[in-house]
Tab-separated table of C-alpha atoms in Angstrom:
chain	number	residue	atom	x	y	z
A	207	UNK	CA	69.644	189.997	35.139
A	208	UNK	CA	67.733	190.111	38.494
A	209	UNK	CA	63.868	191.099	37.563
A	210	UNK	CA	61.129	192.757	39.444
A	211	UNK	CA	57.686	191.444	39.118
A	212	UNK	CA	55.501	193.963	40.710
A	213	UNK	CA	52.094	195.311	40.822
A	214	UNK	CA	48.913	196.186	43.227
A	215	UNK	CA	46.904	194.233	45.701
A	216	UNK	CA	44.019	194.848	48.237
A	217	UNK	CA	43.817	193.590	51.816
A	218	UNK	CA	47.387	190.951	51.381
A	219	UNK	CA	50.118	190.772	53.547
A	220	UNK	CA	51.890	188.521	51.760
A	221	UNK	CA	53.186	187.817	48.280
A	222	UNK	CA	54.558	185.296	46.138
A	223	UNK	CA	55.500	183.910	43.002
A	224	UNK	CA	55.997	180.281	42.167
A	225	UNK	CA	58.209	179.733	38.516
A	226	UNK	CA	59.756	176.202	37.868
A	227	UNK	CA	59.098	174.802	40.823
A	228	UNK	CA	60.470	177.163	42.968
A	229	UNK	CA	58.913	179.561	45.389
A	230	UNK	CA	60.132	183.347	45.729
A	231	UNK	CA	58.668	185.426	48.659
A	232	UNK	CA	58.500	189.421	47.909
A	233	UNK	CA	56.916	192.004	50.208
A	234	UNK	CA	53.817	194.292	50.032
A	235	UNK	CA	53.488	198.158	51.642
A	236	UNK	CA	50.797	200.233	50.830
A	237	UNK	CA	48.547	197.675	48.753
A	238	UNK	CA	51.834	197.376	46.326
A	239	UNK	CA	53.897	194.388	45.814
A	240	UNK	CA	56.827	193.165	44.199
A	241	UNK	CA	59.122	189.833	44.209
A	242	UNK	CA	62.258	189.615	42.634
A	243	UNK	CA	63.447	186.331	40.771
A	244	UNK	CA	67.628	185.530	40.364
A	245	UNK	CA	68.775	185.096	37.484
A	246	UNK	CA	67.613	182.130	35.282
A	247	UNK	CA	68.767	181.155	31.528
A	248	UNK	CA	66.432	182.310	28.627
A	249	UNK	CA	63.718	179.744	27.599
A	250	UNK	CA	60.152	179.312	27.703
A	251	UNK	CA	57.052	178.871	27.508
A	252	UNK	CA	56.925	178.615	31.642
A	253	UNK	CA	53.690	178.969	33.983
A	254	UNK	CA	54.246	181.702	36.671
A	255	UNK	CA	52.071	181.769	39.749
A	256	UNK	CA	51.449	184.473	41.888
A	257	UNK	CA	50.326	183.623	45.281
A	258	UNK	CA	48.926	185.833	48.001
A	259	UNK	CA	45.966	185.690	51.183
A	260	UNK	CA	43.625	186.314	48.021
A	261	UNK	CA	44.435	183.061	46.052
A	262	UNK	CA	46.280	182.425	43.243
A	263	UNK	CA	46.706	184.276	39.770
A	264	UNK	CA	48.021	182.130	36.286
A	265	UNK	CA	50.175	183.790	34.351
A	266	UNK	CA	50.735	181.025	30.996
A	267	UNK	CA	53.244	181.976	27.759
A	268	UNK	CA	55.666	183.417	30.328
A	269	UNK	CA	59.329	183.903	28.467
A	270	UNK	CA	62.361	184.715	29.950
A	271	UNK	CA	64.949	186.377	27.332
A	272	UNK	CA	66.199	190.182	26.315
A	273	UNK	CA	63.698	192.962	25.614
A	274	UNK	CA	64.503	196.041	23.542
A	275	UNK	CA	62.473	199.210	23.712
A	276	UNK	CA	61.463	201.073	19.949
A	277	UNK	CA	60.939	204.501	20.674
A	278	UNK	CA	60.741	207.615	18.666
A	279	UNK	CA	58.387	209.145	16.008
A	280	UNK	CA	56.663	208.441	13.046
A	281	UNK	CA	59.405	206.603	11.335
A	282	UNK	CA	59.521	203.867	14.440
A	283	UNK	CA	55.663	203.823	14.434
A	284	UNK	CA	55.276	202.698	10.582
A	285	UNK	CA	53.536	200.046	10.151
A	286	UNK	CA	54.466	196.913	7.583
A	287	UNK	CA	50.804	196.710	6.114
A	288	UNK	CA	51.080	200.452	4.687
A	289	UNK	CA	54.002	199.421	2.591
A	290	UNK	CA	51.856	197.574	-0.289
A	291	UNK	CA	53.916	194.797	-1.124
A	292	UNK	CA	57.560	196.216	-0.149
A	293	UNK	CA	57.223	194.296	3.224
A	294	UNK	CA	54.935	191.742	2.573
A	295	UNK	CA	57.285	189.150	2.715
A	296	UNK	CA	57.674	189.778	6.562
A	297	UNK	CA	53.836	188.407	7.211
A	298	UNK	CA	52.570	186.950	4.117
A	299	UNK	CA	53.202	183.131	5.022
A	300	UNK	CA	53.183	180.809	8.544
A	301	UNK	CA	57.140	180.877	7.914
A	302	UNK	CA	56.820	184.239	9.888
A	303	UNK	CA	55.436	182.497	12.878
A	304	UNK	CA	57.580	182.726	15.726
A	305	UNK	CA	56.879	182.147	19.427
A	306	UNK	CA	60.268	183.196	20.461
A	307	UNK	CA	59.381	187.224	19.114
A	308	UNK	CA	57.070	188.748	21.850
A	309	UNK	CA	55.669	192.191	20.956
A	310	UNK	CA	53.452	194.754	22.944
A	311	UNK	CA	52.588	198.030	22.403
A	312	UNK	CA	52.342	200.796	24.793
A	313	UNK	CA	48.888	202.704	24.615
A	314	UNK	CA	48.168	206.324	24.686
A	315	UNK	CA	48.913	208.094	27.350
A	316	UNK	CA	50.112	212.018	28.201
A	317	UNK	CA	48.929	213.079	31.726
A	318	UNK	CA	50.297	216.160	33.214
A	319	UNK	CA	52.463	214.245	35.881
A	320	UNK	CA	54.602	210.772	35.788
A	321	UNK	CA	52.113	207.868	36.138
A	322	UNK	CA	52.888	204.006	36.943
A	323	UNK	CA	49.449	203.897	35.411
A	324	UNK	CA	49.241	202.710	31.474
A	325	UNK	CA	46.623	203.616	28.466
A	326	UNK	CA	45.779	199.692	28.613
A	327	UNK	CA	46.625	196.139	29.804
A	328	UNK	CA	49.517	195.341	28.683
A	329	UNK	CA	49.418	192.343	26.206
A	330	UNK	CA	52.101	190.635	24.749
A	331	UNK	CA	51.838	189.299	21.666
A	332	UNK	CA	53.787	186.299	19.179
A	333	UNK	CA	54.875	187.431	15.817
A	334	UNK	CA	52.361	185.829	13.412
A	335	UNK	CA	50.551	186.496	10.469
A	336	UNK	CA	48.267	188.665	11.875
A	337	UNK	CA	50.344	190.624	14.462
A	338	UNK	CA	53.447	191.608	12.633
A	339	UNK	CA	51.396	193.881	9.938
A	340	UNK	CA	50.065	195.722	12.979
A	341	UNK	CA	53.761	196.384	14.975
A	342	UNK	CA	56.402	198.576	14.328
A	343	UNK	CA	58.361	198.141	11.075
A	344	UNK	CA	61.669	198.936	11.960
A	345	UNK	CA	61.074	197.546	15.361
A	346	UNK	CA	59.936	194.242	13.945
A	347	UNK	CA	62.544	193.741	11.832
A	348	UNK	CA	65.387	194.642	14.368
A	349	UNK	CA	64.200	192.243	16.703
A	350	UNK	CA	63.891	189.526	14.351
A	351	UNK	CA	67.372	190.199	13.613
A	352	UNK	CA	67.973	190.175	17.330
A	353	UNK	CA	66.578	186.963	18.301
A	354	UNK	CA	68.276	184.778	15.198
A	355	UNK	CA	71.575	186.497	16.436
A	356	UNK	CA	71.237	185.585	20.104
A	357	UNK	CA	68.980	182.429	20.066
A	358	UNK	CA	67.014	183.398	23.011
A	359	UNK	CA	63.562	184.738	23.003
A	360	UNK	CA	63.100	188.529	22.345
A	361	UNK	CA	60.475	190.861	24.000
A	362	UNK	CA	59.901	194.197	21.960
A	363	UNK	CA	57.843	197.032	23.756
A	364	UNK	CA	57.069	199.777	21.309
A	365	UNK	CA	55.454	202.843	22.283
A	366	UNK	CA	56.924	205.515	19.415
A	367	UNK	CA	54.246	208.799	18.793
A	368	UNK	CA	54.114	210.429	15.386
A	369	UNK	CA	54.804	213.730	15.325
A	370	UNK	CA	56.972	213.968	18.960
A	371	UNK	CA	60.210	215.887	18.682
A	372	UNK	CA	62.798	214.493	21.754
A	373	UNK	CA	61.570	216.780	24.266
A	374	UNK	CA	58.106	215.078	24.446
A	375	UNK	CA	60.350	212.436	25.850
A	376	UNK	CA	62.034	214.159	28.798
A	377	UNK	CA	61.154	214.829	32.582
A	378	UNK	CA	60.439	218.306	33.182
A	379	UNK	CA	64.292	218.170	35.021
A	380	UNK	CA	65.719	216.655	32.018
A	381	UNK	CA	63.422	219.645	29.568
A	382	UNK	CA	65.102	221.929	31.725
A	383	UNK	CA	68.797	221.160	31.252
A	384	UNK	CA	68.011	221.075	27.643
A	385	UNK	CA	66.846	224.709	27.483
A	386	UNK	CA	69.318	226.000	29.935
A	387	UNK	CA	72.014	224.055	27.906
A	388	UNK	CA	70.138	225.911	24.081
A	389	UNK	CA	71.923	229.877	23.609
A	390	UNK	CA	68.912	230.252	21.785
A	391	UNK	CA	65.334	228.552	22.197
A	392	UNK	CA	61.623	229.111	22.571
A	393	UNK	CA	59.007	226.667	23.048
A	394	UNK	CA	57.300	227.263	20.273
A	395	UNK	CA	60.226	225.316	18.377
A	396	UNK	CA	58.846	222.089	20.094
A	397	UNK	CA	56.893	219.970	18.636
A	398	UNK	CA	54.263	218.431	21.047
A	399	UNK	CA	54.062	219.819	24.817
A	400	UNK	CA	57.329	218.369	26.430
A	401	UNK	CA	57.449	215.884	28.888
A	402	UNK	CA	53.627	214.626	28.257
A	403	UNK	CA	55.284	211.201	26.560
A	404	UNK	CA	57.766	210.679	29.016
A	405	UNK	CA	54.944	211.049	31.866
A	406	UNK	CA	52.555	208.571	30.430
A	407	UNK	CA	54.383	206.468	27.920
A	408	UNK	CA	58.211	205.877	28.949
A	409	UNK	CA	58.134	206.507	33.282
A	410	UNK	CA	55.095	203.177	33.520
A	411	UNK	CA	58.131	200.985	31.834
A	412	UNK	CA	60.524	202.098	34.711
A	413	UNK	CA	61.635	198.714	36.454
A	414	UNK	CA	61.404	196.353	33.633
A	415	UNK	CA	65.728	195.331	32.362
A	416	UNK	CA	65.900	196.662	29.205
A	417	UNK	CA	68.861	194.603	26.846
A	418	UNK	CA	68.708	198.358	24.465
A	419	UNK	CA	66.756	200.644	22.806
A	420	UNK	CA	66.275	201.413	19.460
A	421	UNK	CA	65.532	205.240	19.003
A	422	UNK	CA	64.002	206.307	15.872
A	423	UNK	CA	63.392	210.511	15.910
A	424	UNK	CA	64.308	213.413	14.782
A	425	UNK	CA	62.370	214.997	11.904
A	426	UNK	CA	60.148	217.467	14.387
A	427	UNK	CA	63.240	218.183	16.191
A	428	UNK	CA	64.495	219.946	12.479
A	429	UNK	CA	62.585	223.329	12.487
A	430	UNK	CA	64.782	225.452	14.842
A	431	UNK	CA	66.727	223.362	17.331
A	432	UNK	CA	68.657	220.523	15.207
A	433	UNK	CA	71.847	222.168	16.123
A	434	UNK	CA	71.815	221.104	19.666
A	435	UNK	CA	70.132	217.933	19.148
A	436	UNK	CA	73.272	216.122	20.430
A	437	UNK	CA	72.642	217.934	23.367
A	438	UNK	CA	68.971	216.853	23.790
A	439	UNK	CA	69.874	213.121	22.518
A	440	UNK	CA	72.937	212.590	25.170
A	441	UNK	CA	70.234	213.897	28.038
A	442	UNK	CA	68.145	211.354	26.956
A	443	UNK	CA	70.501	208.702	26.786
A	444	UNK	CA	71.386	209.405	30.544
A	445	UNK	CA	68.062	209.726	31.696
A	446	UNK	CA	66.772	206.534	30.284
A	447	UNK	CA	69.992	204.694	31.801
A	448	UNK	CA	69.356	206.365	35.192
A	449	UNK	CA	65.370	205.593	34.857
A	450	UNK	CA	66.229	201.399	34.103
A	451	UNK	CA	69.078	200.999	36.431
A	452	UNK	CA	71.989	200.178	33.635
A	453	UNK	CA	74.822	202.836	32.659
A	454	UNK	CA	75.455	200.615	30.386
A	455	UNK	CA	72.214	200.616	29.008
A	456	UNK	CA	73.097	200.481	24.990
A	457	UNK	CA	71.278	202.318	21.824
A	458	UNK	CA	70.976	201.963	18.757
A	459	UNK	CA	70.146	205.444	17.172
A	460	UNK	CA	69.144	205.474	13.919
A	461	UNK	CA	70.041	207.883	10.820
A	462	UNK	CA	66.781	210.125	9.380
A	463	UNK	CA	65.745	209.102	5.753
A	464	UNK	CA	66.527	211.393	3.081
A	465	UNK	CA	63.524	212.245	1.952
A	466	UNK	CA	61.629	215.731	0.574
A	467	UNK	CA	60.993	218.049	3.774
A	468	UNK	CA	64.103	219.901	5.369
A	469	UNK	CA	66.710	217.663	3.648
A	470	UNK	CA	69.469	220.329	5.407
A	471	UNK	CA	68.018	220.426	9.097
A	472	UNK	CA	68.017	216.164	8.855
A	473	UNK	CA	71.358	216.278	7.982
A	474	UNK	CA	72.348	218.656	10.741
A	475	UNK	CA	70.425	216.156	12.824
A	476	UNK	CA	72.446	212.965	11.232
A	477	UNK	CA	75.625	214.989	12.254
A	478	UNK	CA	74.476	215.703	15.759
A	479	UNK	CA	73.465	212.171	16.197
């Protein structure tokens, strides 16, 4: 893939970035930058130098390989340390230690409008001992799965919210076709004000080549509209292919849990899905 590196700058007319010896000369307009590098073979770690009338910013522990996005609810946003000793074997020795698994999670953040802001710097991470207890569960172990199938590093951004039925996700445009496509629906079946997580949480992400995502929701979307939750899911899927640039942008969606709750509404879900 062709990536964008972008970001801000103050009183620069130029920009640059400098990655294996070669030079790669972007443009600024309005105190924002970006460059954007060819494509290069998966590896790492590289040094990456950004260059400007200002001086020069390091960036070390630069990878080049596939990320995934792991979205969704509470079932994406689990956490291997609350499962006692079911998942303890993920993180509970240095074998675990991989430099090839970058992580980073997304930080809080529902404004009213779509922001290129974000909650916090964004930091990735290695898997380790100490970082894989703290990361998604089912994120954690899909990558890992990813990046001993494809032998390339693997970037996983996770930004799931507990609690957030689809439309939480969705553009105000994308809301709309949802309820004009419903025969019946009231807001008050939504859990979460919609749009709020696609403002703050999925629109800052727009740019970065996504290889999939793994989307993990459902349960809050079981109280009143599961029957058109194929409806919701496939405006999702086309916004978030529109949003990164790839109509072939692949998912992988998966199944609720059976577990005690609405056991009918998740499989009217499963169905839709």
């Amino acid at each position: 893939a062709i990536n964008r590196i972008w970001g801000k700058a103050s009183k620069t007319e130029h920009i640059a970035i400098e990655l294996n010896g070669k030079v790669y000369y972007g443009n600024v307009e309005s105190r924002e930058w970006e460059v954007y590098l060819p494509k290069m073979p998966a590896g790492g770690p590289y040094e990456m130098h950004i260059i400007s009338d200002l001086g020069r910013i390091t960036l070390k522990d630069v990878y080049i390989g596939e990320v995934f996005l792991l979205s969704g609810q509470s079932n994406m946003e689990f956490q291997p340390q609350h499962a006692g000793d079911v998942l303890k074997d993920l993180y509970d020795s240095k074998d675990c230690v991989n430099e090839q698994i970058r992580m980073l999670q997304v930080g809080w953040l529902t404004p009213a409008e779509p922001t290129n802001e974000v909650a916090n710097h964004f930091n990735w991470k290695s898997a380790n001992q100490s970082t894989i207890p703290n990361f998604t569960a089912v994120g954690y172990i899909f990558g890992k799965h990813m990046q001993e199938e494809l032998g390339c590093p693997v970037g996983l951004i996770s930004n799931p919210v507990g609690g957030s039925s689809i439309e939480f996700w969705l553009s105000d445009e994308n809301y709309q076709k949802v309820q004009d496509s419903y025969k019946s629906y009231t807001t008050s079946e939504v859990y979460m004000t919609p749009s709020l997580g696609y403002n703050g949480m999925l629109y800052p992400l727009t740019g970065i080549n996504l290889r999939g995502i793994l989307w993990y929701q459902g349960e809050s979307n079981a109280f009143g509209t599961q029957a058109y939750y194929d409806v919701a899911l496939k405006i999702f899927m086309d916004q978030c292919r529109e949003m990164f640039g790839n109509e072939q942008l692949g998912f992988t969606i998966c199944e609720l849990a059976r577990y005690e709750g609405n056991p009918l509404a998740y499989s009217i879900v499963n169905e839709r899905i």
